[in-house]
XYZ file of C-alpha atoms in Angstrom:
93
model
C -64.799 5.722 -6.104
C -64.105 8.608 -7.827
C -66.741 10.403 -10.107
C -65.606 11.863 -12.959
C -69.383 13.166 -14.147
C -71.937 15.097 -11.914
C -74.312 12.163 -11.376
C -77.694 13.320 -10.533
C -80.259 10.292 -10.496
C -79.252 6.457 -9.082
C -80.297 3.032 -8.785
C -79.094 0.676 -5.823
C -79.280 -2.974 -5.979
C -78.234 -4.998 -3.322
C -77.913 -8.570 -2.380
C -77.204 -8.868 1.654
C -77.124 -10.902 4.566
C -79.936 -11.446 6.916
C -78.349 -9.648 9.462
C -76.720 -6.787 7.767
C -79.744 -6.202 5.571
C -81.822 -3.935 7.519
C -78.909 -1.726 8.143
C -77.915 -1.515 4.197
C -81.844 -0.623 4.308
C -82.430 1.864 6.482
C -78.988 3.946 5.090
C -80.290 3.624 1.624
C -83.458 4.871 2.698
C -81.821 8.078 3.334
C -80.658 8.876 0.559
C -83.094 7.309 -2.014
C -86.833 6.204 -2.599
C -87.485 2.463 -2.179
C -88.479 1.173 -5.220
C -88.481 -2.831 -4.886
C -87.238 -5.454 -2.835
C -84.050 -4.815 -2.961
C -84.105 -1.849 -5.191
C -83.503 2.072 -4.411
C -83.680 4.966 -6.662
C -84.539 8.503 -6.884
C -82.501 12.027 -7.173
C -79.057 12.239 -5.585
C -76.086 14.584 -5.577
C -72.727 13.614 -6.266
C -71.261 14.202 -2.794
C -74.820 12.494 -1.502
C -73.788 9.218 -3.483
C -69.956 9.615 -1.668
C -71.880 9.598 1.497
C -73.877 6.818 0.777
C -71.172 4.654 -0.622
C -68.892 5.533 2.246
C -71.661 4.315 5.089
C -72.337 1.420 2.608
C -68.779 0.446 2.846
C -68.722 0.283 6.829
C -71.973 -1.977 6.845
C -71.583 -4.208 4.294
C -68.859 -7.581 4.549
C -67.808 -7.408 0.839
C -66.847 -10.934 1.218
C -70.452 -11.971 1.224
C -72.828 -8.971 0.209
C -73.034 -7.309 -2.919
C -74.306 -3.558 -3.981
C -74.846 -2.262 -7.486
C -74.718 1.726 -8.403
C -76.300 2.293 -11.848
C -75.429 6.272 -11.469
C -76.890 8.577 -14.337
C -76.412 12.001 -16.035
C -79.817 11.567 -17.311
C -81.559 8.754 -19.011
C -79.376 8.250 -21.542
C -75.600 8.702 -19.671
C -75.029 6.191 -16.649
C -72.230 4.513 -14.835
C -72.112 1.526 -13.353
C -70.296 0.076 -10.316
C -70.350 -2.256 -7.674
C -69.069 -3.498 -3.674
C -68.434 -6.656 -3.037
C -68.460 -9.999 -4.792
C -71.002 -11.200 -7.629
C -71.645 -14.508 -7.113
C -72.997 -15.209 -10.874
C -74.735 -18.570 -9.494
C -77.451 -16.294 -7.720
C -78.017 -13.933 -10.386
C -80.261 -16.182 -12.527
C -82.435 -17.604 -9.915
């Protein structure tokens, strides 16, 4: 992913295994505050959210898990991306 803005603030949704999940987890953890479930935020840097994507990536089966970046300039400038696949099934449950 490239970033063409100096994102300073994310969220991170995710949607994992059983047995991957405490390892997306405890990665996210470094980088951001827990704020739900399955929800991260807080203040990042832009090569911080690299990093974070890039152990993401090595975790995560994309076949089967899903993360969401909501990546913003400030509250009203953000970008949105995501690894993996959306299964839109489970997003309304």
């Amino acid at each position: 992913m490239k970033l063409d803005k100096n994102y300073n603030y994310a969220f991170v949704f995710y949607d994992i295994q059983e047995k991957r999940v405490n390892k997306v987890f405890k990665i996210c953890k470094k980088y951001l505050e827990h704020h739900q479930k399955s929800v991260f935020r807080g203040k990042i840097s832009p090569s911080q959210i690299l990093k974070l994507e890039k152990e993401l990536k090595k975790v995560i089966d994309e076949k089967y898990d899903y993360v969401s970046f909501v990546l913003m300039v400030n509250e009203y400038n953000f970008f949105e991306h995501s690894l993996g696949e959306c299964k839109e099934d489970e997003l309304f449950i």
